[in-house]
PDB file of C-alpha atoms in Angstrom:
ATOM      1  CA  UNK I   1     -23.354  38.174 -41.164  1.00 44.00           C
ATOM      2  CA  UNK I   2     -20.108  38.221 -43.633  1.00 47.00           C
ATOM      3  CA  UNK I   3     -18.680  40.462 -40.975  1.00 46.00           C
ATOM      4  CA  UNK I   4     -19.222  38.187 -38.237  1.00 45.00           C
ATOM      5  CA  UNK I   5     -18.085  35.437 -40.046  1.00 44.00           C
ATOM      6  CA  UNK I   6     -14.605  37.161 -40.931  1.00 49.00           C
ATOM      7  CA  UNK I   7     -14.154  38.389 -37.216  1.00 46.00           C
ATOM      8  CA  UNK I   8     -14.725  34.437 -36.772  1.00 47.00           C
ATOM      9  CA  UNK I   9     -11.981  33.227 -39.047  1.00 44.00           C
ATOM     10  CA  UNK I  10      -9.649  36.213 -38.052  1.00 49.00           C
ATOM     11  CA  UNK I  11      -9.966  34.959 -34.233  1.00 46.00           C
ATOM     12  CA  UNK I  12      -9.231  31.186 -34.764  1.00 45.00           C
ATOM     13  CA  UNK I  13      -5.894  32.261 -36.732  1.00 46.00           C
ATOM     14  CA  UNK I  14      -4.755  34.805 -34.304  1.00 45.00           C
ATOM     15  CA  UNK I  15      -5.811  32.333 -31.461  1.00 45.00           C
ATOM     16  CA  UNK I  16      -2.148  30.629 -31.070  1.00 42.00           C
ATOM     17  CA  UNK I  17      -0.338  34.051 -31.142  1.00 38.00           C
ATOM     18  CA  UNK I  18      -2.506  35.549 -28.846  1.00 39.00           C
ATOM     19  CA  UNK I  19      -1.807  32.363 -26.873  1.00 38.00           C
ATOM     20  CA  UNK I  20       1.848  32.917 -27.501  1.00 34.00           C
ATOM     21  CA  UNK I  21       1.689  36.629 -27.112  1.00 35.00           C
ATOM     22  CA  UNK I  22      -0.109  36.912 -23.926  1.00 40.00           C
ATOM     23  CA  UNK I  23       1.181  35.588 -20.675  1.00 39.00           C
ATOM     24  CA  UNK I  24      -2.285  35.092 -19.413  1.00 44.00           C
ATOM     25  CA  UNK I  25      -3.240  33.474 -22.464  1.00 48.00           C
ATOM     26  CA  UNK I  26      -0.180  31.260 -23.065  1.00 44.00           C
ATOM     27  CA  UNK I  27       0.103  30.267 -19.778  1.00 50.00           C
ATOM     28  CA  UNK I  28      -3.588  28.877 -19.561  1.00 55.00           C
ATOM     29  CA  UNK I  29      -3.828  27.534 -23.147  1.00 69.00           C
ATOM     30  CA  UNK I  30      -3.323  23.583 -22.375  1.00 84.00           C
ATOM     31  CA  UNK I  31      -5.100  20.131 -22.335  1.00 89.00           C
ATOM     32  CA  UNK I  32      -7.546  19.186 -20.344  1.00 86.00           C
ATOM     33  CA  UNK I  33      -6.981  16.152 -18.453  1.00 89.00           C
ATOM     34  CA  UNK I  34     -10.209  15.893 -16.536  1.00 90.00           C
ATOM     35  CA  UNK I  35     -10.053  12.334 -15.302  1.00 92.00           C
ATOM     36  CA  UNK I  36     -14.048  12.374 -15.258  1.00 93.00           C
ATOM     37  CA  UNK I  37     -13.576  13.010 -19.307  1.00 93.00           C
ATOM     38  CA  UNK I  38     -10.021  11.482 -19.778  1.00 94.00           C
ATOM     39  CA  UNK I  39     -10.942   8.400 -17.954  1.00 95.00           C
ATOM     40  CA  UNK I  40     -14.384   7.018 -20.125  1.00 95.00           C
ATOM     41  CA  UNK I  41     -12.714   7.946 -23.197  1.00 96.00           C
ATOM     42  CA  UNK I  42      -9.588   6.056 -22.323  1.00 95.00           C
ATOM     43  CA  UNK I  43     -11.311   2.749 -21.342  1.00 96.00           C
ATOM     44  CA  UNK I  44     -13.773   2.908 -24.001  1.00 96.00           C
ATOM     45  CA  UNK I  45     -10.877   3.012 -26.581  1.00 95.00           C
ATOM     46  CA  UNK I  46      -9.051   0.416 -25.275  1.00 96.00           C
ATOM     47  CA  UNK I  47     -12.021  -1.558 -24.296  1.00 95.00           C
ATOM     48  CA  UNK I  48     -12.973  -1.498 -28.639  1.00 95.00           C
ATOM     49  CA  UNK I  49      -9.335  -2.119 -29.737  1.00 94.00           C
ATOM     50  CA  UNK I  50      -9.521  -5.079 -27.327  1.00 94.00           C
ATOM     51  CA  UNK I  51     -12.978  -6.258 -28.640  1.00 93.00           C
ATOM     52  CA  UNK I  52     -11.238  -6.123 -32.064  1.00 91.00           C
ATOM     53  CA  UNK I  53      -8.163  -8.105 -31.469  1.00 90.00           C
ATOM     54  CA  UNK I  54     -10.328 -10.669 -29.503  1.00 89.00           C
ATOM     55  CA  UNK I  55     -12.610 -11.004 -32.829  1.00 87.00           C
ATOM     56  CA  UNK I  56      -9.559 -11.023 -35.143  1.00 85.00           C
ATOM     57  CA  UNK I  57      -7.962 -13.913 -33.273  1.00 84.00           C
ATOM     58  CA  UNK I  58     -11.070 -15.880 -33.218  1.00 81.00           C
ATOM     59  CA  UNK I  59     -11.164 -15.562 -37.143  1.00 73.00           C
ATOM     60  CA  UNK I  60      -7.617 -16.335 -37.285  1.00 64.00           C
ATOM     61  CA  UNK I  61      -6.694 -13.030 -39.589  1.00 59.00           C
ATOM     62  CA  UNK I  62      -6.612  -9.007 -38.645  1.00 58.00           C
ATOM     63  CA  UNK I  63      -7.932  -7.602 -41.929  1.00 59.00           C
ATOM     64  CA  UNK I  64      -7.517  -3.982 -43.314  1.00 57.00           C
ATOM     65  CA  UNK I  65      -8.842  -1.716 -41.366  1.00 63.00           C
ATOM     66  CA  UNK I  66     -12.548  -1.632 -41.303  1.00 83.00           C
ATOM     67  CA  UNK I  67     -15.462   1.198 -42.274  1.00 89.00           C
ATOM     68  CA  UNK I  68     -16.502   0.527 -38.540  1.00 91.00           C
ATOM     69  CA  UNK I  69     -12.935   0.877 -37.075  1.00 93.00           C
ATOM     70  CA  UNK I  70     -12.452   4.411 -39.349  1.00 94.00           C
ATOM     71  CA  UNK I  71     -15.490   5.477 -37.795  1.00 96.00           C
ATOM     72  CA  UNK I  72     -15.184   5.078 -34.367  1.00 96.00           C
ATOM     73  CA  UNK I  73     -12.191   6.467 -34.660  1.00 95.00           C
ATOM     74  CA  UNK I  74     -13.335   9.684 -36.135  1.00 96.00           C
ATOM     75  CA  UNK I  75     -15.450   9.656 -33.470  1.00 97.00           C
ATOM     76  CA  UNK I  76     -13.618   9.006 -30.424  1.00 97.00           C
ATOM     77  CA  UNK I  77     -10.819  11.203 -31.921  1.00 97.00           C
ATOM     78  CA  UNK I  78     -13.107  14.352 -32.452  1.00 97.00           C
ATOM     79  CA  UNK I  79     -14.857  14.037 -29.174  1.00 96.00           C
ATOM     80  CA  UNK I  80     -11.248  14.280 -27.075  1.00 95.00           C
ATOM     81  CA  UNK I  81     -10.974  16.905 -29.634  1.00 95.00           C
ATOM     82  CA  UNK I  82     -13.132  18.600 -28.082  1.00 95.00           C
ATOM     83  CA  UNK I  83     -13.776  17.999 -24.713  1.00 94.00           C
ATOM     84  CA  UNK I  84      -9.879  17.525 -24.225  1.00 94.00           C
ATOM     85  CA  UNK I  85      -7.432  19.550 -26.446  1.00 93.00           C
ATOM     86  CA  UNK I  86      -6.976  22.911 -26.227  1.00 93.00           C
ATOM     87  CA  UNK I  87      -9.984  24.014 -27.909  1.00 94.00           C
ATOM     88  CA  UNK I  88     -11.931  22.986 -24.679  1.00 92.00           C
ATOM     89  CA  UNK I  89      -9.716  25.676 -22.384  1.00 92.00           C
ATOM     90  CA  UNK I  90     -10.983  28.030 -25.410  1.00 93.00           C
ATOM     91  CA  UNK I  91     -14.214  27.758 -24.779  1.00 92.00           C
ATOM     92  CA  UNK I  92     -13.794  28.625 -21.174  1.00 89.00           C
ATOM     93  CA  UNK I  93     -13.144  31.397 -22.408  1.00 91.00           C
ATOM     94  CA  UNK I  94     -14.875  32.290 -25.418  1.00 95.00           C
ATOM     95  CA  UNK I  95     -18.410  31.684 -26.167  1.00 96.00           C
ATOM     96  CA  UNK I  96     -17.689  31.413 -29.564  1.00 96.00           C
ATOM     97  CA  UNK I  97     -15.014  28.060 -29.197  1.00 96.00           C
ATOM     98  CA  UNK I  98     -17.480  26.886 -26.548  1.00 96.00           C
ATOM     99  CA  UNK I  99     -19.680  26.483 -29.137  1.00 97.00           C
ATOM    100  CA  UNK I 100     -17.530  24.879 -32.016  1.00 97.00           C
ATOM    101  CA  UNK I 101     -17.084  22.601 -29.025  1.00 96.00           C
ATOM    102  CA  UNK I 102     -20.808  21.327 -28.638  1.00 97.00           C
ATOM    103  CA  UNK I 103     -21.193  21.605 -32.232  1.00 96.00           C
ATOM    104  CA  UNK I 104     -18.276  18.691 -33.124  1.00 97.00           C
ATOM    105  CA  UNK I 105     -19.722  16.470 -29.840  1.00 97.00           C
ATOM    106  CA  UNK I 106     -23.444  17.108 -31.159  1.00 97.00           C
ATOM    107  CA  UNK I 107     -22.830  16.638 -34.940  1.00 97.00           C
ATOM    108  CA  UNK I 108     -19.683  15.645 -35.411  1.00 97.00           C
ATOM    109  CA  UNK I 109     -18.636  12.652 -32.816  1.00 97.00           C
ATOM    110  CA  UNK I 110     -22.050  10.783 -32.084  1.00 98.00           C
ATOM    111  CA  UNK I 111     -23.040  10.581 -35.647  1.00 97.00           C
ATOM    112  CA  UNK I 112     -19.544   9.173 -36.361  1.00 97.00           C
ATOM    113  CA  UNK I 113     -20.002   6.453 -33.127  1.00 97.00           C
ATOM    114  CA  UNK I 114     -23.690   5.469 -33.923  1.00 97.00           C
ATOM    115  CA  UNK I 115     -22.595   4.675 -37.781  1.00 96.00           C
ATOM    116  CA  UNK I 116     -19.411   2.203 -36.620  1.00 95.00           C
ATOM    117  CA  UNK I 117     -22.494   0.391 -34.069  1.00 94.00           C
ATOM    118  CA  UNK I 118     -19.454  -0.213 -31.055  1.00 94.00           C
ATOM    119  CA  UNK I 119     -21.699  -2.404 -28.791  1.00 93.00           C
ATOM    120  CA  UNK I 120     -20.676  -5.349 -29.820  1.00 91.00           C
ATOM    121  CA  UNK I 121     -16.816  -4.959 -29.889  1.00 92.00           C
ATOM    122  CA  UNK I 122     -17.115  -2.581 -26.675  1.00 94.00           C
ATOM    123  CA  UNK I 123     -18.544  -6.134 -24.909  1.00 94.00           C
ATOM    124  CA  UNK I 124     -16.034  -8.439 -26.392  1.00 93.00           C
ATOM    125  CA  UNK I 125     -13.619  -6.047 -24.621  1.00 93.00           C
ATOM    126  CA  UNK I 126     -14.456  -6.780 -21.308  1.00 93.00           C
ATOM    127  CA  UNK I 127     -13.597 -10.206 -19.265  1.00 92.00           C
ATOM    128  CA  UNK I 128     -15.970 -12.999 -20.302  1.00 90.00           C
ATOM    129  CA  UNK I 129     -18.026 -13.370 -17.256  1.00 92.00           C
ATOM    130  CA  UNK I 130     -18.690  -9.681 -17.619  1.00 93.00           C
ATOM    131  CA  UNK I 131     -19.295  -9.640 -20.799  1.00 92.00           C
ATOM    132  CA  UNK I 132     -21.674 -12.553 -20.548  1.00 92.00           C
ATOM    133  CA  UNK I 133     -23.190 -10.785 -17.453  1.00 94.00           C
ATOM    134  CA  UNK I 134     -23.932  -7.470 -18.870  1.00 92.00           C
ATOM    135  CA  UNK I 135     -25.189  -8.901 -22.126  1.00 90.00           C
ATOM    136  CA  UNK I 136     -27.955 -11.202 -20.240  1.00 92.00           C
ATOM    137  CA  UNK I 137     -28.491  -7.538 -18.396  1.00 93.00           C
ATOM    138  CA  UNK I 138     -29.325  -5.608 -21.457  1.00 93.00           C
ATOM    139  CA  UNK I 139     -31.672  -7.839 -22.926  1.00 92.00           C
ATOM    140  CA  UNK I 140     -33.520  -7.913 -19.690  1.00 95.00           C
ATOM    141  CA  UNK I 141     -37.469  -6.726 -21.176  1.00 94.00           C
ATOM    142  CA  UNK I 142     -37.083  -3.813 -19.400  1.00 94.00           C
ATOM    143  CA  UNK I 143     -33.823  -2.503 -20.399  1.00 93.00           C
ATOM    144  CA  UNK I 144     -34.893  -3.812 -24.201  1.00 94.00           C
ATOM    145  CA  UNK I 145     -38.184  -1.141 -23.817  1.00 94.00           C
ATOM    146  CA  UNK I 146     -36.398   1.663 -22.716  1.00 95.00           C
ATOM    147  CA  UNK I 147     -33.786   1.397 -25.190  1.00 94.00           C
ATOM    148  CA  UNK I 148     -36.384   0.936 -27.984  1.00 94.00           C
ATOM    149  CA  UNK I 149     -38.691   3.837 -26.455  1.00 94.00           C
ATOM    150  CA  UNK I 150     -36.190   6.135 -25.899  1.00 95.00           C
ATOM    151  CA  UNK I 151     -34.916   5.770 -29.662  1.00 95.00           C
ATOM    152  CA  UNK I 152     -38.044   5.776 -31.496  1.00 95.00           C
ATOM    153  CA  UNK I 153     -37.371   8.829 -33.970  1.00 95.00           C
ATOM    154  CA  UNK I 154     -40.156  10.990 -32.350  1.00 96.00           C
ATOM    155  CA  UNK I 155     -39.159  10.225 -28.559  1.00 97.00           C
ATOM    156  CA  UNK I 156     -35.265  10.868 -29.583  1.00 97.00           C
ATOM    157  CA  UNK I 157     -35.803  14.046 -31.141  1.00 98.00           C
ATOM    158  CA  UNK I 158     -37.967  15.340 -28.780  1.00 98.00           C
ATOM    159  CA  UNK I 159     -35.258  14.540 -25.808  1.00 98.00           C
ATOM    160  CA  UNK I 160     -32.241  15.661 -27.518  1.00 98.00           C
ATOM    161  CA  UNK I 161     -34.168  19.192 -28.716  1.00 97.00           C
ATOM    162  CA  UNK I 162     -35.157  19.466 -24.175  1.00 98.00           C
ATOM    163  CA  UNK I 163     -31.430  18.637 -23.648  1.00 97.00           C
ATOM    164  CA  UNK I 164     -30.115  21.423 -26.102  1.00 97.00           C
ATOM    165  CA  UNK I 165     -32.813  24.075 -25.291  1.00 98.00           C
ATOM    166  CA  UNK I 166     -32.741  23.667 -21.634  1.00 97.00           C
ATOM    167  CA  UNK I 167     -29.069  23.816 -21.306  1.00 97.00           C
ATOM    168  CA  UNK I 168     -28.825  26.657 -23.369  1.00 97.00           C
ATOM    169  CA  UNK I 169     -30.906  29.002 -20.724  1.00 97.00           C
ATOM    170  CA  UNK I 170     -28.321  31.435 -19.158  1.00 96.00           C
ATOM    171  CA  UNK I 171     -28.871  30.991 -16.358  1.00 95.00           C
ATOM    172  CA  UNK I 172     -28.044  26.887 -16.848  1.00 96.00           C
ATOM    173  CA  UNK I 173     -25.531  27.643 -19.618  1.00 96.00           C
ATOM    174  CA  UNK I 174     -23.692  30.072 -16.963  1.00 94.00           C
ATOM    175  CA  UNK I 175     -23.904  28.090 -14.186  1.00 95.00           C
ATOM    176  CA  UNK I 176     -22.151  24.695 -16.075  1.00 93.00           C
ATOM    177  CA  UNK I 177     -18.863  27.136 -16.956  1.00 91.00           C
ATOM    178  CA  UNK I 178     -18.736  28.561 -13.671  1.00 92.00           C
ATOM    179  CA  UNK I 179     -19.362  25.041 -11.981  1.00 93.00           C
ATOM    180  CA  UNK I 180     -17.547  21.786 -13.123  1.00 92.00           C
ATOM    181  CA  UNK I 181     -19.953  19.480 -12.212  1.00 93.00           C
ATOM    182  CA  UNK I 182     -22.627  21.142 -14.024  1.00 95.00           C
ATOM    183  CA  UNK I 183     -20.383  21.047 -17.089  1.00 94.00           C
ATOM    184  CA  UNK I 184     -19.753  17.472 -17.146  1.00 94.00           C
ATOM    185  CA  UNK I 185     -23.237  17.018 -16.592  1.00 96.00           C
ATOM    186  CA  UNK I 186     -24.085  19.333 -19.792  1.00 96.00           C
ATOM    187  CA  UNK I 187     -21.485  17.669 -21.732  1.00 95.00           C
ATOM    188  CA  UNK I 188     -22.814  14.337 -20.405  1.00 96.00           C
ATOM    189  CA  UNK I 189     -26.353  15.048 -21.416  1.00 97.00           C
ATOM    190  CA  UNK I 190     -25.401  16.678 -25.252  1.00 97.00           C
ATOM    191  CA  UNK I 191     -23.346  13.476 -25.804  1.00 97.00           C
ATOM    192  CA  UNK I 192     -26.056  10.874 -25.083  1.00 97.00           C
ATOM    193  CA  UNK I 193     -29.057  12.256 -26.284  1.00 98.00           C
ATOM    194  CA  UNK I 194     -27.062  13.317 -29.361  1.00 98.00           C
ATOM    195  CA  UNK I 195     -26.208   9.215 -29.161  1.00 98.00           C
ATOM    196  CA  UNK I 196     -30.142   8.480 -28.935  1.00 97.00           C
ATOM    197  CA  UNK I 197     -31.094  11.059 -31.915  1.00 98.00           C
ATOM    198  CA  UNK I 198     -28.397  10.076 -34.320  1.00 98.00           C
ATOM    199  CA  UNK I 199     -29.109   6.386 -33.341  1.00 97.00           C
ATOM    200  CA  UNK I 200     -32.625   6.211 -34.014  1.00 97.00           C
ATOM    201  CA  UNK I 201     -32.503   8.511 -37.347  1.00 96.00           C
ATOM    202  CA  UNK I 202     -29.507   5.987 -38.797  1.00 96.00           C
ATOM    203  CA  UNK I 203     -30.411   2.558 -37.482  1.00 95.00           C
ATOM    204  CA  UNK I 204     -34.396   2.734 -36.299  1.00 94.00           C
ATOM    205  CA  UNK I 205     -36.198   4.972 -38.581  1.00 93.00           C
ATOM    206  CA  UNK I 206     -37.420   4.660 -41.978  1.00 93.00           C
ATOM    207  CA  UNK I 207     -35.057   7.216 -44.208  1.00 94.00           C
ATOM    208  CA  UNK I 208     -38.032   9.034 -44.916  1.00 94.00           C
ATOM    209  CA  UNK I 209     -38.775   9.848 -41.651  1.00 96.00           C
ATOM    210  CA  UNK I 210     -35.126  10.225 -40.381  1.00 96.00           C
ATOM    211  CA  UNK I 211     -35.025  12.759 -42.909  1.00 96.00           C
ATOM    212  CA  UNK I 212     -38.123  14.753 -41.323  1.00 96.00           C
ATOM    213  CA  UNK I 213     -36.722  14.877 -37.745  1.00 97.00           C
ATOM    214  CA  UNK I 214     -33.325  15.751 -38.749  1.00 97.00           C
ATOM    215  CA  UNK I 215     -34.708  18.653 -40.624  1.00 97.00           C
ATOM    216  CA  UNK I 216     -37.096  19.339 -38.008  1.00 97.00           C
ATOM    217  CA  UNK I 217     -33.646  19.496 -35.510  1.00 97.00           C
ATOM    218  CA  UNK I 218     -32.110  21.628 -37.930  1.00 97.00           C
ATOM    219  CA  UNK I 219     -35.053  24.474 -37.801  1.00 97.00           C
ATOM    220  CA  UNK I 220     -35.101  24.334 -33.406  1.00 97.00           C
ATOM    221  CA  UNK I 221     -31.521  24.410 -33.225  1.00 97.00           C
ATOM    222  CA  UNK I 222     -31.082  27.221 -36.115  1.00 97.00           C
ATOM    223  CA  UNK I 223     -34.008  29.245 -34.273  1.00 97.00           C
ATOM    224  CA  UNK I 224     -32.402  28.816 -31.110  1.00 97.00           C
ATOM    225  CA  UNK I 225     -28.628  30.026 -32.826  1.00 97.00           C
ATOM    226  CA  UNK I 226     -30.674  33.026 -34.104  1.00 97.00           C
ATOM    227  CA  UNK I 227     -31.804  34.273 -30.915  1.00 97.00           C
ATOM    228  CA  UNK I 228     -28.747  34.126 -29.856  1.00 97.00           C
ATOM    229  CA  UNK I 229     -26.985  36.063 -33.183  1.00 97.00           C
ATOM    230  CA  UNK I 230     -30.043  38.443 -32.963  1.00 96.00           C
ATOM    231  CA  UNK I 231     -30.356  39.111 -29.519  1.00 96.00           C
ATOM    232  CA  UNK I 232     -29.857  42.762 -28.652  1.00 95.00           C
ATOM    233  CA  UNK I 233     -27.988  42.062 -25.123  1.00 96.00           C
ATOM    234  CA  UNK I 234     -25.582  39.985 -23.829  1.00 97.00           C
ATOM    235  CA  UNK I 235     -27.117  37.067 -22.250  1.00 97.00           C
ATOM    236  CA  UNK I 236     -24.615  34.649 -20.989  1.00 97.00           C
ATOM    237  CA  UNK I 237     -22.985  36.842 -18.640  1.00 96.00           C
ATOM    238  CA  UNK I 238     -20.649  34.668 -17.069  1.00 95.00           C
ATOM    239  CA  UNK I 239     -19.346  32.708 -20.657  1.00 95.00           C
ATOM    240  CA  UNK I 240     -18.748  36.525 -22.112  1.00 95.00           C
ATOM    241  CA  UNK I 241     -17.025  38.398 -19.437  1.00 94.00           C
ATOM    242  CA  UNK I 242     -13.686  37.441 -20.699  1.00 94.00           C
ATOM    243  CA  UNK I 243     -14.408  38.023 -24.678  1.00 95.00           C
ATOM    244  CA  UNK I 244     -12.490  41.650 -24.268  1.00 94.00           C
ATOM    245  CA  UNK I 245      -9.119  40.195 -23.605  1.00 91.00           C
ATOM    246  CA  UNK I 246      -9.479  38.240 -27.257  1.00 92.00           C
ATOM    247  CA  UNK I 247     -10.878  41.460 -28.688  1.00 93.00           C
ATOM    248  CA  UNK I 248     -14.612  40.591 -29.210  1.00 95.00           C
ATOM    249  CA  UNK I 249     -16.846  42.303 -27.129  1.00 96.00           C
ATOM    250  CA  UNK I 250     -18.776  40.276 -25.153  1.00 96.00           C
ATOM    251  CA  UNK I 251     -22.308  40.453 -27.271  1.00 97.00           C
ATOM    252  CA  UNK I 252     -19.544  39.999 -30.397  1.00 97.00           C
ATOM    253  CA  UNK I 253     -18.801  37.062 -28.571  1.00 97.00           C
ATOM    254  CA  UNK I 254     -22.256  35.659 -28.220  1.00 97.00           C
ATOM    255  CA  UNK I 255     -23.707  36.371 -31.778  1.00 97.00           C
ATOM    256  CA  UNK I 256     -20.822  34.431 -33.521  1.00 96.00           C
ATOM    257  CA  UNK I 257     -21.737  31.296 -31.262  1.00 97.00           C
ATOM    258  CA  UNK I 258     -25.190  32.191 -32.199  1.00 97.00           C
ATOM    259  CA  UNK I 259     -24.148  32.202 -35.754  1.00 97.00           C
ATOM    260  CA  UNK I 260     -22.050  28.806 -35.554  1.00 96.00           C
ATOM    261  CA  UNK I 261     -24.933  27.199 -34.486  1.00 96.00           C
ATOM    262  CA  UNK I 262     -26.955  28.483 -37.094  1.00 95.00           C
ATOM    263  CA  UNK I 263     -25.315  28.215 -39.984  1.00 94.00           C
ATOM    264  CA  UNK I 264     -22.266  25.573 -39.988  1.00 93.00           C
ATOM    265  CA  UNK I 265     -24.571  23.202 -37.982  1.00 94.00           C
ATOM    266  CA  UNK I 266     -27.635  23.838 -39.267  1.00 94.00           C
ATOM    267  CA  UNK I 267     -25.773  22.876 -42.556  1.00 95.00           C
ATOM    268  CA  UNK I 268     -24.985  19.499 -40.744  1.00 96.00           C
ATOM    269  CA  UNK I 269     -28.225  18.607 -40.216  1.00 97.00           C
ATOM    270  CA  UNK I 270     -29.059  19.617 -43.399  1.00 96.00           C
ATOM    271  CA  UNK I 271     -26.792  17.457 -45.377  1.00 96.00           C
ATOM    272  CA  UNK I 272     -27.923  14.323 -43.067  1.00 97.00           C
ATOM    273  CA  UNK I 273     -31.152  14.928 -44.150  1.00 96.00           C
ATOM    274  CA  UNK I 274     -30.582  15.626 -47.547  1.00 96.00           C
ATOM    275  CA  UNK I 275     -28.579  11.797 -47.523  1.00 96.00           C
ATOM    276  CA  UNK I 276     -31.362  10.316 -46.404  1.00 96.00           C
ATOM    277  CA  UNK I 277     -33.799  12.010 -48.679  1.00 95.00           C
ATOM    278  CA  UNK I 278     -32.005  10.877 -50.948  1.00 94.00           C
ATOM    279  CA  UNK I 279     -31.526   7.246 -50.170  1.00 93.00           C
ATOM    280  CA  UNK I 280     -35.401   7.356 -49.530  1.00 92.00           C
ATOM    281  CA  UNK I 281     -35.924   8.046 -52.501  1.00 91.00           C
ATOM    282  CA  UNK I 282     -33.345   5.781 -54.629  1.00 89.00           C
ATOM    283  CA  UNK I 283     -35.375   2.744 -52.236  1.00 84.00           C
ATOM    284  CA  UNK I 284     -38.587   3.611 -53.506  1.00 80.00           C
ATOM    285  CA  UNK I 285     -37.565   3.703 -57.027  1.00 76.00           C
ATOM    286  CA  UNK I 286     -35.710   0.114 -56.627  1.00 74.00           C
ATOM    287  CA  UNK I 287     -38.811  -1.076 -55.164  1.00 75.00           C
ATOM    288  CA  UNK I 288     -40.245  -0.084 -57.833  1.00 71.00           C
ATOM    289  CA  UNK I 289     -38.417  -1.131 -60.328  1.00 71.00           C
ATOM    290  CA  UNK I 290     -38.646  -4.598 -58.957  1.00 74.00           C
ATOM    291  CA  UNK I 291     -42.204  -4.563 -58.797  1.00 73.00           C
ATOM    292  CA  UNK I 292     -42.575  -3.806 -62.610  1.00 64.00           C
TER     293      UNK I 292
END
């Protein structure tokens, strides 16, 4: 494991000489401007910044900054992070930066969204007969059920651990870096089931139980990152056949994404859970305390 982890750290600091190094390499290592990525990010962006100046003029003052603002910022910034900068070429490339890549859109950038709560600025973006239109639209019953079923805690975990494992099949996990479609479609599906889990363990659940489902996503994803780590082949043939020109071999290459998903994440998860064990508990003690 130590080994693994060093090859790891050795790889992402010889990364930009490599790139520099190797004509292939340098001539490939880029952005991605993927106007089917580029494009929501963009407008979403500028759709909150305008929700925010439309609010500020209404109260007649901007303010400092706001814990909302910082973190749908971290968010936004982290998720063209990774779905944009270089790092996404990477993990064309390397199983091992493909994963770091899921990892920050999984654990990383929805958490940081669902905690600044964007819906409301994201409407007071758009035109006012829009705005009023699609907010008459998404308390329609229906659209109010769905939302609410598909973010109870159980229902949310359960879709966000079929999204993960079922993607992560070779034969799926192949096919989306071979074909683009089916890797905006993976990237679509991690980001909004990862939007429906986080959402429901923050905002709808009980701490207690938000703590139980994030640990219980912490043990399937860890199992599923040690299968990979542990496995004695090479199962992703198609997201591994490259690993020799960065010196990995290609089963190197698949046990350290294995291992990034089983440790650094897993430790993710963990510390969510931990924080709202913890806050759990300091609510029951309040209570408590008022109740003597």
């Amino acid at each position: 494991m130590s080994a693994l982890i060093c090859i790891l750290i050795s790889l992402m600091m010889a990364a930009p000489a490599l790139a520099h190094g190797d004509d292939a390499h340098a001539s490939g290592l880029s952005w991605t401007f993927d106007p089917w990525i580029v494009l929501p990010i963009v407008v979403i962006g500028l759709l909150y910044v305008s929700g925010r100046i439309t609010l500020s003029r209404r109260a007649h003052s901007t303010g400092p900054m706001r814990w909302q603002d910082f973190f749908f910022l971290s968010g936004m910034m982290t998720l063209a992070c990774a779905l944009i900068s270089p790092l996404h070429w990477l993990g064309e490339h390397l199983f091992t930066f493909h994963m770091i890549e899921h990892e920050i859109v999984l654990a990383v950038s929805a958490p940081s969204i669902v905690l600044a709560r964007p819906v409301g600025l994201l409407l007071w973006g758009l035109p006012k007969r829009v705005r009023r239109g699609l907010g008459t639209a998404m308390r329609a019953p229906l659209v109010r059920r769905s939302w609410d079923r598909c973010t109870g805690a159980t229902s949310a975990t359960v879709i966000h651990g079929v999204a993960i494992w079922i993607w992560h099949l070779p034969l799926l996990f192949d096919a989306a870096v071979t074909e683009s479609a089916m890797h905006r479609l993976q990237h679509f599906s991690f980001f909004a089931t990862a939007i429906l889990f986080w959402w429901a363990v923050v905002w709808k659940s009980e701490r207690g139980i938000a703590a139980w489902h994030l640990f219980a996503t912490m043990i399937h994803t860890s199992i599923l990152g040690a299968l990979m780590a542990l496995a004695p082949r090479v199962l992703y043939i198609a997201q591994t056949q490259t690993a020799f020109g960065w010196g990995l071999t290609p089963l190197e290459d698949q046990q350290l994404a294995g291992m990034i998903m089983w440790v650094p994440a897993g430790t993710i998860y963990a510390g969510a859970a931990m924080t709202m064990l913890a806050l759990w508990i300091r609510g029951s003690s309040e209570r408590e305390a008022q109740n003597a």
